[in-house]
Coordinates of C-alpha atoms and ligand atoms in Angstrom, one line a residue:
M1 CA -76.1 -49.3 -75.3
T2 CA -74.3 -52.3 -75.4
I3 CA -75.7 -56.0 -76.4
E4 CA -75.3 -56.8 -73.0
G5 CA -77.4 -54.0 -71.7
Q6 CA -80.0 -54.4 -74.4
I7 CA -80.7 -57.9 -73.5
A8 CA -80.5 -57.2 -69.6
D9 CA -83.7 -54.8 -70.5
L10 CA -85.1 -57.6 -72.1
I11 CA -84.6 -60.3 -69.3
G12 CA -83.3 -58.7 -66.5
T13 CA -79.5 -58.1 -65.6
E14 CA -79.3 -61.5 -63.4
N15 CA -80.1 -63.7 -66.2
I16 CA -77.3 -62.8 -68.4
I17 CA -73.8 -63.3 -68.0
S18 CA -71.0 -62.0 -70.3
R19 CA -67.1 -63.4 -70.7
T20 CA -66.2 -60.2 -69.0
N21 CA -68.6 -59.5 -66.5
G22 CA -66.9 -61.2 -63.6
K23 CA -70.2 -63.2 -62.6
M24 CA -68.9 -66.9 -63.7
D25 CA -65.4 -68.0 -63.8
E26 CA -64.2 -68.6 -67.5
L27 CA -64.0 -72.7 -66.9
T28 CA -68.0 -72.7 -66.0
F29 CA -68.4 -69.8 -68.7
N30 CA -66.4 -72.2 -71.5
S31 CA -68.3 -75.4 -70.4
Y32 CA -71.7 -73.3 -71.6
G33 CA -70.2 -73.6 -75.0
V34 CA -69.4 -77.2 -75.5
D35 CA -70.6 -80.7 -75.3
R36 CA -69.2 -83.8 -74.7
T37 CA -67.7 -84.4 -77.9
K38 CA -64.6 -82.5 -76.6
L39 CA -63.5 -81.6 -79.9
Y40 CA -64.4 -78.2 -80.3
Q41 CA -63.4 -74.9 -78.1
A42 CA -66.0 -72.5 -76.8
N43 CA -65.3 -69.0 -78.1
Y44 CA -68.7 -66.9 -77.6
D45 CA -69.5 -63.9 -75.2
Y46 CA -72.7 -64.0 -73.9
L47 CA -74.6 -66.7 -72.1
L48 CA -78.3 -66.0 -71.6
F49 CA -80.6 -67.7 -69.1
P50 CA -84.6 -67.1 -69.7
R51 CA -86.8 -67.8 -67.0
N52 CA -89.8 -68.5 -69.4
T53 CA -91.1 -68.7 -72.9
L54 CA -91.8 -65.0 -73.0
D55 CA -87.9 -64.1 -72.4
V56 CA -87.2 -66.9 -75.0
S57 CA -89.2 -65.1 -77.3
K58 CA -87.9 -61.8 -76.7
I59 CA -84.3 -63.1 -77.1
V60 CA -84.9 -64.6 -80.4
K61 CA -86.9 -61.2 -81.7
Y62 CA -83.6 -59.4 -80.8
A63 CA -81.5 -62.0 -82.4
Y64 CA -83.6 -61.7 -85.3
D65 CA -83.4 -57.8 -85.7
N66 CA -80.0 -57.9 -85.0
N67 CA -78.9 -60.6 -87.4
I68 CA -77.1 -62.6 -84.1
A69 CA -77.0 -66.1 -84.0
I70 CA -77.9 -68.4 -81.2
V71 CA -77.2 -71.6 -79.6
P72 CA -79.9 -73.5 -77.8
S73 CA -78.1 -75.3 -75.0
G74 CA -79.4 -78.0 -72.9
G75 CA -77.7 -80.2 -70.6
R76 CA -74.8 -80.7 -73.2
T77 CA -74.6 -84.3 -72.9
G78 CA -74.9 -84.3 -76.4
Y79 CA -72.0 -86.5 -78.8
A80 CA -72.5 -84.8 -81.7
G81 CA -71.3 -81.0 -81.2
G82 CA -74.7 -79.6 -81.5
A83 CA -74.8 -77.2 -78.5
I84 CA -71.2 -75.7 -79.2
A85 CA -70.6 -72.2 -79.6
K86 CA -67.1 -71.3 -81.3
D87 CA -68.3 -68.7 -83.6
K88 CA -69.3 -66.0 -81.2
E89 CA -73.0 -66.9 -81.3
I90 CA -75.1 -66.2 -78.2
V91 CA -75.9 -69.3 -75.8
V92 CA -79.4 -69.6 -74.9
S93 CA -79.4 -71.9 -71.9
L94 CA -83.2 -73.4 -70.5
S95 CA -81.5 -74.3 -67.3
K96 CA -83.7 -72.1 -65.2
M97 CA -86.4 -73.2 -67.3
D98 CA -87.0 -76.5 -65.3
K99 CA -90.5 -76.2 -63.7
T100 CA -93.2 -78.8 -63.5
I101 CA -96.5 -77.1 -65.3
D102 CA -99.2 -79.5 -65.4
F103 CA -100.2 -83.2 -64.8
D104 CA -103.3 -84.6 -66.5
P105 CA -104.9 -87.8 -64.8
F106 CA -107.0 -88.7 -67.6
L107 CA -104.7 -88.5 -70.4
V108 CA -101.8 -89.3 -68.1
S109 CA -99.5 -86.8 -69.5
L110 CA -97.2 -84.3 -68.0
T111 CA -96.5 -80.7 -69.1
V112 CA -93.1 -79.4 -67.9
E113 CA -90.6 -76.4 -68.9
A114 CA -87.9 -77.9 -71.7
G115 CA -84.9 -77.2 -69.6
M116 CA -85.9 -79.9 -66.6
I117 CA -83.4 -82.7 -66.0
T118 CA -84.4 -85.7 -67.8
Q119 CA -84.2 -87.4 -64.3
N120 CA -86.6 -84.9 -62.5
V121 CA -88.8 -86.0 -65.0
H122 CA -88.8 -89.7 -64.0
K123 CA -89.0 -88.2 -60.3
V124 CA -92.0 -86.2 -61.2
A125 CA -93.6 -88.8 -63.0
E126 CA -93.1 -91.4 -60.2
E127 CA -94.7 -89.2 -57.9
H128 CA -97.7 -89.4 -60.1
G129 CA -97.5 -93.3 -59.9
Y130 CA -96.3 -93.4 -63.4
V131 CA -93.2 -93.8 -65.6
F132 CA -91.3 -91.5 -68.1
P133 CA -90.0 -94.5 -69.9
V134 CA -86.9 -92.8 -71.8
D135 CA -84.0 -93.6 -69.8
F136 CA -80.1 -93.9 -70.6
A137 CA -76.9 -93.2 -69.0
A138 CA -76.8 -89.2 -69.2
T139 CA -80.3 -88.5 -67.6
G140 CA -79.0 -87.1 -64.6
S141 CA -77.4 -84.2 -66.7
S142 CA -79.2 -83.8 -69.7
H143 CA -82.6 -81.7 -70.5
I144 CA -86.1 -83.1 -71.4
G145 CA -85.8 -80.4 -74.4
G146 CA -82.3 -81.4 -75.4
N147 CA -83.7 -84.9 -75.5
I148 CA -86.4 -84.0 -77.7
A149 CA -84.1 -81.9 -79.8
T150 CA -81.6 -84.7 -80.4
N151 CA -84.9 -87.5 -80.4
A152 CA -83.1 -89.5 -78.0
G153 CA -83.5 -92.8 -77.6
G154 CA -81.5 -95.0 -74.9
V155 CA -81.9 -98.6 -73.3
R156 CA -85.4 -99.1 -73.5
V157 CA -86.0 -98.7 -77.4
V158 CA -86.9 -102.2 -77.7
R159 CA -89.7 -101.5 -75.3
Y160 CA -90.8 -98.3 -75.8
G161 CA -89.6 -96.8 -78.7
L162 CA -87.7 -93.5 -79.4
I163 CA -88.6 -90.2 -77.5
R164 CA -90.8 -89.2 -80.2
N165 CA -93.3 -91.7 -79.2
W166 CA -93.8 -89.8 -75.7
V167 CA -94.3 -86.1 -77.0
L168 CA -97.9 -85.2 -77.1
G169 CA -97.3 -81.3 -77.8
M170 CA -94.7 -78.5 -77.3
K171 CA -94.5 -74.8 -77.3
V172 CA -91.7 -73.6 -79.6
V173 CA -90.1 -69.9 -80.3
V174 CA -89.1 -70.1 -84.1
G175 CA -86.7 -67.6 -85.7
N176 CA -88.6 -64.4 -85.9
G177 CA -89.0 -64.6 -82.2
E178 CA -93.0 -66.1 -82.6
I179 CA -94.3 -68.3 -79.9
L180 CA -95.8 -71.7 -81.2
E181 CA -97.9 -74.1 -79.6
F182 CA -98.5 -77.5 -81.3
N183 CA -101.2 -79.7 -80.0
G184 CA -101.0 -80.9 -76.0
N185 CA -103.5 -82.5 -74.0
I186 CA -105.1 -84.4 -76.9
L187 CA -104.7 -87.8 -78.2
K188 CA -106.3 -87.4 -81.4
N189 CA -106.0 -84.4 -83.5
N190 CA -105.8 -84.8 -87.8
T191 CA -105.7 -81.4 -88.6
G192 CA -103.2 -81.2 -91.2
Y193 CA -99.5 -81.5 -90.8
D194 CA -98.3 -82.6 -87.1
L195 CA -95.3 -79.7 -87.0
K196 CA -94.0 -80.9 -83.6
H197 CA -92.4 -83.9 -85.3
L198 CA -90.3 -81.7 -87.2
F199 CA -88.7 -80.2 -83.8
M200 CA -87.7 -83.4 -82.9
G201 CA -84.5 -84.5 -84.1
S202 CA -83.7 -80.6 -85.4
E203 CA -80.8 -80.3 -83.3
G204 CA -81.7 -76.7 -82.7
T205 CA -81.8 -75.6 -86.0
L206 CA -85.7 -74.7 -86.2
G207 CA -86.3 -73.1 -83.1
I208 CA -86.1 -73.5 -79.3
I209 CA -88.5 -75.8 -77.3
T210 CA -89.7 -74.0 -74.1
E211 CA -92.4 -76.3 -73.2
V212 CA -93.5 -79.9 -73.5
T213 CA -96.0 -82.4 -72.8
L214 CA -95.1 -85.9 -72.4
K215 CA -97.2 -89.0 -72.2
L216 CA -96.6 -91.5 -69.0
T217 CA -97.3 -94.9 -68.5
N218 CA -97.6 -97.4 -66.0
I219 CA -94.8 -98.6 -63.9
P220 CA -93.7 -102.0 -64.6
R221 CA -95.0 -104.2 -61.7
D222 CA -90.8 -105.6 -61.1
T223 CA -88.1 -106.9 -64.1
N224 CA -85.5 -109.4 -64.1
V225 CA -82.0 -108.6 -65.1
V226 CA -80.0 -111.9 -67.0
L227 CA -76.3 -111.4 -67.8
F228 CA -75.0 -113.9 -70.5
A229 CA -71.5 -114.3 -71.6
T230 CA -71.0 -116.0 -75.4
D231 CA -67.9 -116.4 -77.6
D232 CA -69.5 -115.2 -81.1
F233 CA -71.3 -112.1 -82.1
S234 CA -73.8 -113.8 -84.1
K235 CA -75.0 -115.8 -81.3
I236 CA -76.2 -112.8 -79.5
L237 CA -78.7 -112.2 -82.6
E238 CA -79.5 -115.3 -81.9
V239 CA -80.5 -115.1 -78.4
F240 CA -82.3 -112.0 -79.5
K241 CA -84.7 -114.0 -81.8
I242 CA -85.3 -116.2 -78.9
C243 CA -86.1 -113.2 -76.3
S244 CA -88.4 -111.7 -79.0
K245 CA -90.7 -114.6 -79.4
S246 CA -91.0 -115.5 -75.8
P247 CA -94.1 -113.8 -73.9
L248 CA -92.1 -112.0 -71.7
P249 CA -92.2 -108.3 -72.7
L250 CA -88.3 -107.2 -73.6
M251 CA -87.4 -104.1 -71.5
A252 CA -83.8 -103.9 -72.8
Y253 CA -81.4 -105.9 -75.0
E254 CA -77.7 -104.9 -75.1
F255 CA -74.2 -106.1 -75.3
L256 CA -70.5 -104.9 -74.6
T257 CA -67.3 -107.0 -75.8
D258 CA -64.7 -107.6 -73.1
R259 CA -62.9 -105.0 -73.5
C260 CA -65.9 -102.3 -72.6
L261 CA -66.1 -105.0 -69.6
D262 CA -62.5 -104.5 -69.1
K263 CA -62.6 -100.7 -68.9
V264 CA -65.7 -100.7 -66.3
I265 CA -63.9 -102.9 -64.0
H266 CA -60.9 -101.0 -64.1
H267 CA -62.3 -97.3 -63.8
L268 CA -65.5 -98.4 -61.4
G269 CA -63.9 -101.0 -59.3
V270 CA -66.7 -103.6 -59.7
N271 CA -65.9 -107.2 -59.7
N272 CA -66.1 -109.7 -62.8
P273 CA -69.6 -110.8 -63.1
F274 CA -68.3 -114.4 -64.5
E275 CA -65.5 -116.9 -63.2
N276 CA -64.3 -116.7 -66.6
R277 CA -63.7 -114.2 -69.4
H278 CA -65.7 -114.2 -72.4
P279 CA -65.6 -112.1 -75.8
Y280 CA -69.0 -110.9 -75.6
Y281 CA -71.8 -110.0 -73.0
I282 CA -75.4 -109.6 -73.3
L283 CA -77.8 -107.7 -70.9
V284 CA -81.1 -108.4 -71.1
E285 CA -84.0 -107.2 -69.0
F286 CA -87.6 -108.5 -69.1
E287 CA -90.9 -107.1 -67.2
I288 CA -92.3 -109.6 -64.7
R289 CA -95.9 -109.1 -64.6
E290 CA -97.0 -111.9 -62.7
E291 CA -96.2 -115.2 -61.3
K292 CA -96.3 -117.2 -64.6
D293 CA -93.9 -114.8 -66.2
N294 CA -91.1 -116.7 -63.7
E295 CA -92.3 -119.8 -65.5
H296 CA -91.5 -118.0 -69.1
L297 CA -88.2 -117.1 -68.0
E298 CA -87.2 -120.4 -67.2
T299 CA -88.7 -122.1 -70.3
L300 CA -86.5 -119.0 -72.4
L301 CA -83.0 -120.1 -70.3
N302 CA -83.7 -123.6 -70.8
D303 CA -83.8 -122.8 -74.8
I304 CA -81.0 -120.5 -74.9
F305 CA -78.7 -123.1 -73.1
A306 CA -79.9 -125.8 -75.1
E307 CA -79.0 -124.3 -78.4
E308 CA -75.7 -123.7 -76.9
L309 CA -75.9 -120.2 -77.5
I310 CA -74.3 -119.3 -74.1
S311 CA -70.9 -119.8 -72.4
D312 CA -72.2 -118.7 -68.9
G313 CA -75.0 -116.9 -67.4
S314 CA -76.5 -115.2 -64.4
I315 CA -79.8 -113.9 -63.4
A316 CA -79.7 -111.2 -60.8
Q317 CA -81.1 -112.0 -57.4
N318 CA -81.9 -108.8 -55.8
S319 CA -82.2 -105.2 -56.8
T320 CA -78.7 -104.3 -56.0
Q321 CA -77.3 -107.3 -58.5
K322 CA -79.5 -105.6 -61.2
K323 CA -78.0 -102.3 -60.3
T324 CA -74.5 -104.1 -60.6
F325 CA -75.1 -105.5 -64.0
W326 CA -76.6 -102.6 -65.4
K327 CA -73.7 -100.8 -64.3
Y328 CA -71.4 -103.0 -66.2
R329 CA -73.1 -101.6 -69.6
E330 CA -73.9 -98.0 -68.2
G331 CA -70.5 -97.3 -67.0
I332 CA -68.9 -98.2 -70.6
S333 CA -69.3 -94.4 -71.8
E334 CA -67.9 -92.7 -68.6
S335 CA -65.1 -95.3 -68.1
L336 CA -63.7 -94.8 -72.0
S337 CA -63.7 -91.4 -71.7
I338 CA -62.1 -90.8 -68.3
L339 CA -59.4 -93.3 -69.3
H340 CA -59.0 -92.6 -73.0
T341 CA -59.2 -90.1 -76.0
V342 CA -62.2 -91.7 -78.0
H343 CA -63.4 -91.3 -81.5
K344 CA -66.9 -92.6 -81.4
N345 CA -69.4 -93.5 -84.0
D346 CA -72.9 -94.2 -83.1
I347 CA -74.3 -96.1 -86.1
S348 CA -77.7 -98.3 -86.7
L349 CA -77.9 -101.3 -89.0
P350 CA -80.7 -103.4 -89.9
L351 CA -80.7 -106.5 -87.4
R352 CA -80.6 -109.0 -90.3
E353 CA -77.7 -107.0 -91.9
M354 CA -75.9 -107.1 -88.7
K355 CA -73.8 -110.1 -88.7
S356 CA -72.6 -109.3 -92.3
F357 CA -71.7 -105.7 -91.3
I358 CA -69.6 -106.7 -88.2
E359 CA -67.6 -108.8 -90.1
A360 CA -66.9 -106.7 -92.7
M361 CA -66.6 -103.9 -90.3
E362 CA -64.4 -105.8 -88.1
S363 CA -62.0 -106.3 -91.4
L364 CA -62.0 -102.7 -92.1
L365 CA -61.0 -101.8 -88.7
K366 CA -58.1 -104.3 -88.6
E367 CA -56.6 -102.7 -91.8
K368 CA -56.8 -99.1 -90.9
Y369 CA -56.2 -99.0 -87.3
P370 CA -53.7 -101.9 -86.7
G371 CA -53.0 -102.3 -83.2
F372 CA -56.0 -99.8 -82.0
E373 CA -57.9 -100.8 -79.1
I374 CA -61.5 -101.1 -80.2
A375 CA -64.4 -100.7 -77.5
L376 CA -67.8 -101.9 -79.3
F377 CA -71.0 -102.2 -77.4
G378 CA -74.6 -101.0 -77.9
H379 CA -78.7 -101.1 -77.6
V380 CA -77.9 -103.9 -80.1
G381 CA -81.8 -105.0 -79.8
D382 CA -82.8 -102.0 -81.7
G383 CA -79.8 -102.2 -84.0
N384 CA -77.8 -99.6 -82.6
L385 CA -73.7 -99.9 -82.1
H386 CA -71.7 -98.0 -80.6
L387 CA -68.1 -98.2 -81.8
N388 CA -65.3 -96.3 -80.2
I389 CA -61.9 -96.5 -81.3
L390 CA -59.3 -95.6 -78.4
K391 CA -56.2 -93.3 -79.5
P392 CA -52.8 -95.3 -78.6
S393 CA -51.4 -93.4 -76.1
D394 CA -48.0 -92.8 -77.9
M395 CA -49.8 -91.2 -80.8
K396 CA -50.8 -87.0 -80.7
D397 CA -54.3 -86.3 -80.3
E398 CA -54.4 -84.4 -83.8
D399 CA -52.8 -87.4 -85.9
F400 CA -55.5 -89.7 -84.1
F401 CA -58.4 -87.7 -85.2
S402 CA -57.3 -86.8 -88.6
S403 CA -56.6 -90.5 -89.4
C404 CA -60.1 -91.2 -88.1
K405 CA -61.5 -88.8 -89.9
K406 CA -60.1 -90.2 -92.8
V407 CA -61.5 -93.9 -92.3
D408 CA -65.4 -92.6 -91.5
P409 CA -66.3 -92.4 -95.2
E410 CA -65.0 -95.9 -95.5
M411 CA -67.2 -97.0 -92.1
F412 CA -70.2 -94.8 -93.7
S413 CA -69.7 -96.3 -97.0
L414 CA -70.1 -99.9 -95.5
I415 CA -73.2 -98.6 -93.3
Q416 CA -75.0 -97.5 -96.8
K417 CA -74.0 -100.5 -98.5
H418 CA -76.1 -102.3 -95.6
G419 CA -79.3 -99.9 -95.3
G420 CA -77.9 -98.7 -92.2
S421 CA -77.7 -95.0 -90.6
I422 CA -74.8 -93.3 -89.5
S423 CA -76.5 -91.7 -86.8
A424 CA -78.6 -93.6 -84.3
E425 CA -79.5 -91.6 -81.8
H426 CA -76.8 -89.0 -81.4
G427 CA -77.4 -86.7 -84.2
I428 CA -75.6 -85.2 -86.6
G429 CA -74.5 -81.8 -85.2
L430 CA -71.0 -80.6 -86.2
L431 CA -69.5 -83.7 -86.1
K432 CA -71.4 -85.7 -89.1
K433 CA -72.4 -83.0 -91.2
D434 CA -69.9 -83.7 -93.6
F435 CA -71.1 -87.1 -94.3
L436 CA -74.7 -86.4 -94.1
E437 CA -75.5 -87.8 -97.7
F438 CA -74.6 -91.3 -96.3
S439 CA -77.6 -91.3 -95.1
R440 CA -79.8 -88.5 -97.0
S441 CA -80.3 -87.9 -100.8
P442 CA -79.3 -84.7 -101.7
S443 CA -82.9 -84.1 -102.4
E444 CA -83.9 -84.8 -98.9
I445 CA -81.2 -82.3 -98.0
E446 CA -82.4 -79.7 -100.0
Y447 CA -86.2 -80.3 -98.6
M448 CA -84.4 -80.1 -95.0
R449 CA -83.1 -76.8 -96.1
Q450 CA -86.3 -75.3 -97.5
I451 CA -88.0 -76.5 -94.1
K452 CA -85.1 -74.7 -91.9
K453 CA -85.8 -71.5 -94.1
V454 CA -89.9 -71.6 -93.1
F455 CA -89.2 -71.7 -89.4
D456 CA -86.0 -69.8 -89.3
P457 CA -85.8 -67.1 -92.3
K458 CA -82.5 -65.3 -91.0
G459 CA -80.8 -68.6 -90.2
I460 CA -80.2 -67.4 -86.7
F461 CA -80.3 -70.8 -84.6
N462 CA -77.2 -73.2 -84.9
P463 CA -76.0 -72.0 -88.1
G464 CA -73.7 -74.8 -89.5
K465 CA -74.7 -77.8 -87.6
V466 CA -76.6 -80.6 -89.2
F467 CA -76.1 -79.3 -93.1
Ligands
FAD1 C1 -72.8 -91.1 -70.6 C2 -73.4 -90.6 -71.8 C3 -74.5 -92.0 -72.4 C4 -75.2 -91.3 -73.5 N1 -76.5 -92.1 -73.9 C5 -77.4 -91.7 -74.8 C6 -78.1 -92.6 -75.1 O1 -78.6 -93.9 -74.6 N2 -79.1 -92.4 -76.1 C7 -79.3 -91.3 -76.8 O2 -79.8 -90.7 -77.5 N3 -78.3 -90.2 -76.4 C8 -77.2 -90.5 -75.2 N4 -76.2 -89.8 -74.9 C9 -76.4 -88.3 -75.8 C10 -77.0 -87.4 -75.2 O3 -77.2 -87.6 -73.8 C11 -78.3 -87.0 -75.8 O4 -78.1 -86.9 -77.1 C12 -79.2 -85.8 -75.1 O5 -80.7 -86.2 -75.4 C13 -78.8 -84.4 -75.3 O6 -79.6 -84.0 -74.2 P1 -78.9 -82.3 -73.7 O7 -80.2 -81.7 -72.8 O8 -77.6 -82.8 -73.2 O9 -78.6 -81.7 -75.2 P2 -77.5 -80.6 -75.4 O10 -76.2 -81.4 -75.7 O11 -77.4 -79.3 -74.8 O12 -77.9 -80.1 -76.8 C14 -78.0 -81.0 -77.8 C15 -78.8 -80.6 -79.4 O13 -80.0 -80.1 -78.6 C16 -80.3 -78.6 -78.8 N5 -81.1 -78.3 -77.6 C17 -80.7 -78.2 -76.3 N6 -82.2 -78.0 -75.8 C18 -83.3 -77.2 -76.8 C19 -84.0 -76.9 -76.8 N7 -84.9 -76.8 -75.5 N8 -84.6 -76.5 -77.8 C20 -84.1 -76.8 -79.1 N9 -83.0 -77.3 -79.1 C21 -82.0 -77.8 -78.1 C22 -78.5 -78.3 -78.8 O14 -78.7 -76.8 -80.0 C23 -77.7 -79.1 -79.4 O15 -78.0 -79.2 -80.9 C24 -75.7 -90.0 -74.0 C25 -74.5 -89.1 -73.3 C26 -73.8 -89.4 -72.5 C27 -72.7 -88.5 -72.0

C-alpha cells in the first residue's frame, strides 16, 4: 500500500492531502510547507490534518516505524524558518485541532487544543471575563501551539513576560508516538523536573504539542496610550527609566524610527501623528486602574517634559486614537514585507548595554551596508530590537542575501560582546542555526542534542532545525 493509503487508514482519507491527489491547489499546498521567512521553497508531498491527540500519536508512531521526518505546523507566521518542509518531510498541521476543552473558574485557566488561533484564545478568555495576555501583530493567524513552541513574546512582555509564564500544562506526542501529559490544572507541583518547559521554545524538535492549559488574568480596567517623539535613541532609554519608576503599571514600551513610520504611512495610508517628523517615536501604554492613576500620568508627563527628553507627545483621546497609535507600531512588519525584500534580525540586549550597542551597530551598518535603508523598531522596554535591512531596488535577491549572510556574524559577535542574544523571540529554526554558538556554548548545545535524543530517539521531528 502507498504511504497515502497507509496514513489514510490511520486518520481517514479526508485528513490527508497529497501533492498529487487534487484535493488542494498547488499554491495553497505549498503555503503549508513554508513560514514568513520567504527564504525557503516548500518541497514535500503529504499534508496531514489530525483531529485529536490520538490521531497525532498514530501519525508519529507510523513515522517512527518508517523513519519519516515530520514538520509540526502551526499558523506558519514564524520568522525563523522553523515550519519549513523542504526535504520531503510530512507536514502535520494542527489547524483542525482548534477546540476549547475546559475552563476552570477556580484556577482561572483555559485548556484548548494546540491548533487554536491565538486571537480565538483571546476571545474565549474574554467570554469568561478574563484575558490571555500574550499579544502581537500575528495573533490573527498564529496558533497557540506554535506560540508555545517558539516561546513567543510580543508587545506586553514588560508587563506579563513571555508565554512561558502563562502555560500551566500541556499534552505532547513524543518521537515514538507516546502521549505525555505535563502538569495541568494545578499551580503547585514540585515533583521533579518540569518537562513542559523544555517544549517551550523547542520549535517542533522534541514533539508535537496537542493540548495546552493556559493561565488567564484579569482584564485591565482601562489603559492609556501615549506617543512621544524624540531626537536621540538614548532618550528613549531615559524615558523608560522614568516610566518604570512611576506607580502606573507599564503595559507596553515600544519604539520605531522615522523610516518605519514612513513605511506605515505609505502602506496603510494613516496620517502623520505630529506636525513635524522626528528621528524616533516611543509608544507607551499604561494601565489606568483608578482615577488617581490619571494624576500619576500627569506627573509622569511633566517629569519627562521637564527633563527635555521629548520633542513632541500626544495622549490618545479615545479608543479609535489608541488603535491608530498602535497601528504605527503594529503595521511595521506588514508594511516592510509588502514594500520591500527584507533581511530581518530579531535580537535582544541588556538595556544597560543598549546605548553602546546601538552606537557600535550603527557604525557597522554604515560600513557594511552603505546606502542601504535600515528600519529599526522593537519591544525596546524588554531589550528587544527588530533590525531590518531593506534590499536596494537595483540589487538581485541572491546578492542581497549573500551579503547579509556575510555581515551577520559580525553583528552577532557584537551582540555577544554586549551580553545579548541573537534571537530574542523568533527562535533559531533554519535561519540562525549556523550562528547558535554566538548565544549558546558548545557544551550547552551538546546537552540540547542529548535532550532531543531522549524525546525523539530517531530524530524525526524537524531534523536540521535549531542545531
Ligand atoms: C507580523 C508579525 C509580527 C510578529 N510579531 C511577533 C512578536 O511580537 N513576538 C513574537 O514572539 N513573534 C512574533 N512573530 C513571529 C511569529 O508570529 C511567532 O513566532 C509565533 O509564535 C509563531 O506561531 P505559529 O503558529 O505561526 O508557528 P509556526 O510558524 O507554524 O511554527 C513555528 C515553530 O513551531 C513549531 N510548531 C508549530 N506548532 C507546533 C506544535 N503544535 N507543536 C510543536 N511544534 C510546533 C514549528 O515546527 C516551527 O518550528 C511575528 C510574526 C509576524 C508575521
